[in-house]
Short mmCIF file of C-alpha atoms in Angstrom, two decimals:
data_model
loop_
_atom_site.label_atom_id
_atom_site.label_comp_id
_atom_site.label_asym_id
_atom_site.label_seq_id
_atom_site.Cartn_x
_atom_site.Cartn_y
_atom_site.Cartn_z
CA UNK A 12 -15.88 11.74 -54.14
CA UNK A 13 -16.56 10.98 -50.49
CA UNK A 14 -14.83 7.86 -49.18
CA UNK A 15 -14.46 6.31 -45.75
CA UNK A 16 -12.01 3.46 -45.19
CA UNK A 17 -11.84 1.66 -41.85
CA UNK A 18 -8.84 -0.27 -40.58
CA UNK A 19 -7.51 -1.78 -37.38
CA UNK A 20 -9.88 -4.66 -36.87
CA UNK A 21 -8.87 -8.16 -35.88
CA UNK A 22 -8.91 -10.77 -33.16
CA UNK A 23 -8.49 -9.68 -29.55
CA UNK A 24 -8.89 -11.47 -26.23
CA UNK A 25 -11.60 -10.51 -23.75
CA UNK A 26 -10.41 -7.61 -21.63
CA UNK A 27 -8.08 -6.41 -24.36
CA UNK A 28 -7.96 -3.22 -26.37
CA UNK A 29 -8.11 -2.29 -30.03
CA UNK A 30 -8.00 0.99 -31.94
CA UNK A 31 -9.99 1.41 -35.13
CA UNK A 32 -9.28 4.09 -37.69
CA UNK A 33 -11.46 5.60 -40.38
CA UNK A 34 -9.64 7.52 -43.09
CA UNK A 35 -11.81 10.03 -44.88
CA UNK A 36 -11.44 11.64 -48.29
CA UNK A 37 -13.61 14.06 -50.22
CA UNK A 38 -14.61 16.03 -47.14
CA UNK A 39 -13.16 17.28 -43.85
CA UNK A 40 -13.76 15.13 -40.78
CA UNK A 41 -13.33 17.98 -38.31
CA UNK A 42 -16.14 20.08 -39.80
CA UNK A 43 -18.66 17.25 -39.85
CA UNK A 44 -20.44 15.01 -37.38
CA UNK A 45 -18.94 11.51 -37.45
CA UNK A 46 -20.44 8.38 -35.91
CA UNK A 47 -19.51 4.78 -35.25
CA UNK A 48 -22.09 2.05 -35.80
CA UNK A 49 -21.64 -1.68 -35.32
CA UNK A 50 -23.39 -4.85 -36.38
CA UNK A 51 -22.95 -8.11 -34.52
CA UNK A 52 -23.01 -11.26 -36.67
CA UNK A 53 -26.53 -11.87 -37.92
CA UNK A 54 -27.88 -8.94 -35.92
CA UNK A 55 -29.06 -5.40 -36.54
CA UNK A 56 -27.31 -2.05 -36.52
CA UNK A 57 -26.31 -0.40 -33.24
CA UNK A 58 -25.24 3.23 -32.95
CA UNK A 59 -22.20 3.61 -30.69
CA UNK A 60 -20.88 7.14 -30.64
CA UNK A 61 -20.74 10.53 -32.31
CA UNK A 62 -18.17 13.29 -32.40
CA UNK A 63 -19.55 16.68 -33.27
CA UNK A 64 -17.73 19.29 -35.31
CA UNK A 65 -17.18 21.23 -32.10
CA UNK A 66 -15.39 18.23 -30.62
CA UNK A 67 -18.05 17.00 -28.21
CA UNK A 68 -18.33 13.23 -27.98
CA UNK A 69 -21.31 11.13 -26.92
CA UNK A 70 -21.75 7.40 -26.48
CA UNK A 71 -24.38 4.69 -26.26
CA UNK A 72 -24.76 3.25 -22.78
CA UNK A 73 -23.40 -0.10 -24.01
CA UNK A 74 -19.94 1.36 -24.64
CA UNK A 75 -19.81 4.40 -22.36
CA UNK A 76 -16.67 4.37 -20.25
CA UNK A 77 -15.00 1.71 -22.41
CA UNK A 78 -14.86 3.25 -25.89
CA UNK A 79 -13.52 6.66 -26.88
CA UNK A 80 -13.90 8.47 -30.17
CA UNK A 81 -11.34 10.97 -31.36
CA UNK A 82 -10.16 12.53 -34.59
CA UNK A 83 -6.86 13.56 -36.13
CA UNK A 84 -7.43 16.64 -38.24
CA UNK A 85 -3.94 16.50 -39.77
CA UNK A 86 -4.72 13.04 -41.21
CA UNK A 87 -8.46 13.62 -41.74
CA UNK A 88 -9.04 10.45 -39.75
CA UNK A 89 -11.51 9.29 -37.11
CA UNK A 90 -10.52 6.83 -34.39
CA UNK A 91 -12.35 4.52 -32.01
CA UNK A 92 -10.33 3.35 -29.01
CA UNK A 93 -11.96 0.24 -27.58
CA UNK A 94 -10.94 -0.92 -24.11
CA UNK A 95 -12.15 -3.69 -21.80
CA UNK A 96 -13.47 -5.57 -24.78
CA UNK A 97 -16.08 -8.25 -24.23
CA UNK A 98 -17.20 -11.23 -26.30
CA UNK A 99 -20.41 -9.39 -27.15
CA UNK A 100 -18.41 -6.54 -28.72
CA UNK A 101 -17.73 -8.90 -31.63
CA UNK A 102 -19.12 -7.12 -34.67
CA UNK A 103 -18.45 -5.33 -37.92
CA UNK A 104 -17.71 -1.71 -37.05
CA UNK A 105 -18.65 1.06 -39.46
CA UNK A 106 -17.75 4.72 -39.43
CA UNK A 107 -20.28 7.05 -40.99
CA UNK A 108 -20.59 10.71 -41.76
CA UNK A 109 -23.64 12.13 -40.07
CA UNK A 110 -25.65 15.05 -41.36
CA UNK A 111 -26.76 17.65 -38.82
CA UNK A 112 -30.33 16.26 -39.06
CA UNK A 113 -29.10 12.97 -37.61
CA UNK A 114 -28.85 10.72 -40.65
CA UNK A 115 -25.82 8.85 -41.93
CA UNK A 116 -25.16 9.81 -45.54
CA UNK A 117 -21.83 8.07 -46.16
CA UNK A 118 -20.55 4.82 -44.69
CA UNK A 119 -17.26 2.99 -44.68
CA UNK A 120 -17.00 -0.61 -45.81
CA UNK A 121 -16.78 -1.88 -42.23
CA UNK A 122 -14.09 -3.69 -40.29
CA UNK A 123 -14.50 -6.92 -38.31
CA UNK A 124 -13.60 -7.06 -34.65
CA UNK A 125 -13.62 -10.49 -33.03
CA UNK A 126 -13.34 -10.77 -29.26
CA UNK A 127 -12.53 -14.32 -28.29
CA UNK A 128 -10.14 -16.33 -26.17
CA UNK B 19 -33.56 2.65 -24.50
CA UNK B 20 -34.89 -0.16 -26.70
CA UNK B 21 -34.47 -0.57 -30.42
CA UNK B 22 -37.26 0.68 -32.62
CA UNK B 23 -39.65 -2.13 -33.58
CA UNK B 24 -39.87 -3.31 -37.18
CA UNK B 25 -41.53 -6.39 -38.65
CA UNK B 26 -39.05 -9.19 -39.10
CA UNK B 27 -39.94 -9.68 -42.76
CA UNK B 28 -42.23 -8.47 -45.51
CA UNK B 29 -42.67 -9.83 -48.99
CA UNK B 30 -44.33 -8.97 -52.26
CA UNK B 31 -44.40 -9.83 -55.92
CA UNK B 32 -42.67 -7.66 -58.51
CA UNK B 33 -44.71 -4.54 -59.17
CA UNK B 34 -46.55 -4.69 -55.86
CA UNK B 35 -46.14 -2.29 -52.96
CA UNK B 36 -44.80 -3.18 -49.54
CA UNK B 37 -44.70 -1.06 -46.39
CA UNK B 38 -42.31 -1.43 -43.47
CA UNK B 39 -43.30 0.08 -40.14
CA UNK B 40 -40.94 1.44 -37.51
CA UNK B 41 -42.52 1.90 -34.10
CA UNK B 42 -40.94 3.84 -31.30
CA UNK B 43 -42.10 6.21 -28.60
CA UNK B 44 -42.76 9.89 -28.11
CA UNK B 45 -39.13 10.18 -27.00
CA UNK B 46 -37.75 9.15 -30.37
CA UNK B 47 -39.83 8.62 -33.54
CA UNK B 48 -42.76 10.64 -32.22
CA UNK B 49 -40.65 13.45 -30.87
CA UNK B 50 -38.47 14.29 -33.86
CA UNK B 51 -38.70 14.41 -37.65
CA UNK B 52 -35.24 12.85 -37.81
CA UNK B 53 -36.21 9.41 -39.05
CA UNK B 54 -34.01 7.84 -41.70
CA UNK B 55 -34.07 4.53 -43.55
CA UNK B 56 -31.18 2.35 -44.73
CA UNK B 57 -30.94 -0.49 -47.23
CA UNK B 58 -28.36 -3.18 -46.61
CA UNK B 59 -27.36 -6.07 -48.83
CA UNK B 60 -25.68 -9.05 -47.20
CA UNK B 61 -22.05 -8.34 -46.43
CA UNK B 62 -22.30 -4.72 -47.52
CA UNK B 63 -22.48 -1.37 -45.75
CA UNK B 64 -25.87 0.25 -45.25
CA UNK B 65 -27.04 2.81 -47.78
CA UNK B 66 -29.16 5.86 -46.94
CA UNK B 67 -32.57 5.65 -48.66
CA UNK B 68 -34.65 8.32 -46.89
CA UNK B 69 -33.97 11.01 -44.32
CA UNK B 70 -36.02 13.53 -42.38
CA UNK B 71 -38.93 11.06 -42.62
CA UNK B 72 -39.57 11.38 -46.35
CA UNK B 73 -36.67 13.04 -48.17
CA UNK B 74 -34.87 11.02 -50.82
CA UNK B 75 -31.15 11.55 -51.40
CA UNK B 76 -30.03 12.02 -54.96
CA UNK B 77 -30.02 8.72 -56.83
CA UNK B 78 -32.62 6.93 -54.73
CA UNK B 79 -35.55 5.81 -56.92
CA UNK B 80 -38.87 7.58 -56.52
CA UNK B 81 -40.55 4.27 -55.65
CA UNK B 82 -39.14 4.65 -52.15
CA UNK B 83 -41.26 6.92 -49.97
CA UNK B 84 -41.62 7.64 -46.28
CA UNK B 85 -44.17 8.94 -43.81
CA UNK B 86 -44.77 9.25 -40.10
CA UNK B 87 -47.82 9.19 -37.88
CA UNK B 88 -47.44 9.56 -34.15
CA UNK B 89 -44.78 7.18 -32.89
CA UNK B 90 -44.66 5.10 -36.09
CA UNK B 91 -42.71 5.82 -39.24
CA UNK B 92 -43.16 3.89 -42.47
CA UNK B 93 -41.16 3.11 -45.59
CA UNK B 94 -43.12 2.17 -48.69
CA UNK B 95 -41.62 0.58 -51.76
CA UNK B 96 -43.98 0.98 -54.70
CA UNK B 97 -43.51 -1.11 -57.82
CA UNK B 98 -41.29 -3.63 -56.07
CA UNK B 99 -38.28 -4.78 -58.08
CA UNK B 100 -35.96 -7.73 -57.68
CA UNK B 101 -33.07 -5.50 -56.63
CA UNK B 102 -35.11 -4.21 -53.68
CA UNK B 103 -34.62 -7.55 -51.92
CA UNK B 104 -32.47 -6.56 -48.94
CA UNK B 105 -32.58 -5.70 -45.25
CA UNK B 106 -33.99 -2.33 -44.25
CA UNK B 107 -33.38 -0.41 -41.02
CA UNK B 108 -35.00 2.70 -39.67
CA UNK B 109 -33.16 5.08 -37.38
CA UNK B 110 -34.33 7.97 -35.24
CA UNK B 111 -32.79 10.62 -33.09
CA UNK B 112 -33.79 9.80 -29.52
CA UNK B 113 -32.78 12.89 -27.60
CA UNK B 114 -29.86 13.34 -25.21
CA UNK B 115 -27.43 12.81 -28.10
CA UNK B 116 -28.71 9.24 -28.69
CA UNK B 117 -29.64 7.60 -31.98
CA UNK B 118 -31.72 4.43 -32.16
CA UNK B 119 -31.89 1.89 -34.96
CA UNK B 120 -34.82 -0.35 -35.72
CA UNK B 121 -34.67 -4.11 -35.40
CA UNK B 122 -34.46 -4.52 -39.17
CA UNK B 123 -36.78 -5.94 -41.82
CA UNK B 124 -35.95 -8.39 -44.57
CA UNK B 125 -37.77 -7.62 -47.81
CA UNK B 126 -38.31 -10.64 -50.04
CA UNK B 127 -39.40 -10.32 -53.67
CA UNK B 128 -41.46 -13.37 -54.52
#
């Protein structure tokens, strides 16, 4: 059974950093596309980044240069390093497995990140 | 790039059909057959309902169907049921490694 479990969320001050993790089971992270998607309180979904099976990473303009996606093959885990956090980065962050035709077939339960002083 | 445009809300009585539109541009919806739709209940993760415009994953009821014409994709729920009351989001590949979500639509079963 495919499962994705996010962790690492919490409260951080503006300008701070946070690292999210997404532990996968039932499939291999390194041979799949993996994306991060977030949802601000009361708002819609926003795609943030993707890491391809070949290792290439791509980001939405809103987080480019501040966020970095990586993976740990030994732990079958995806990470999102978030730097220079802003109040408007406050959201529930989801990891999702992405099929090669650009749809998200499995999602984690989400983790809340709150950026506030 | 802007979010894809969806109606804020649609409603229907049980058994009726409702259609949600998802309007983009020739650079996203119109340029690729990579449109997907997600159902989201409050406080829960999204769930894939349709992909590649009209393909249903295993376990998704047949009353959910999809289509696309030009720069607009559509999700139709036929034979609306109480459990279909949720938020729905479209998503499209937008080129240059980007993905775009729609603004979201709340479906209300009257």
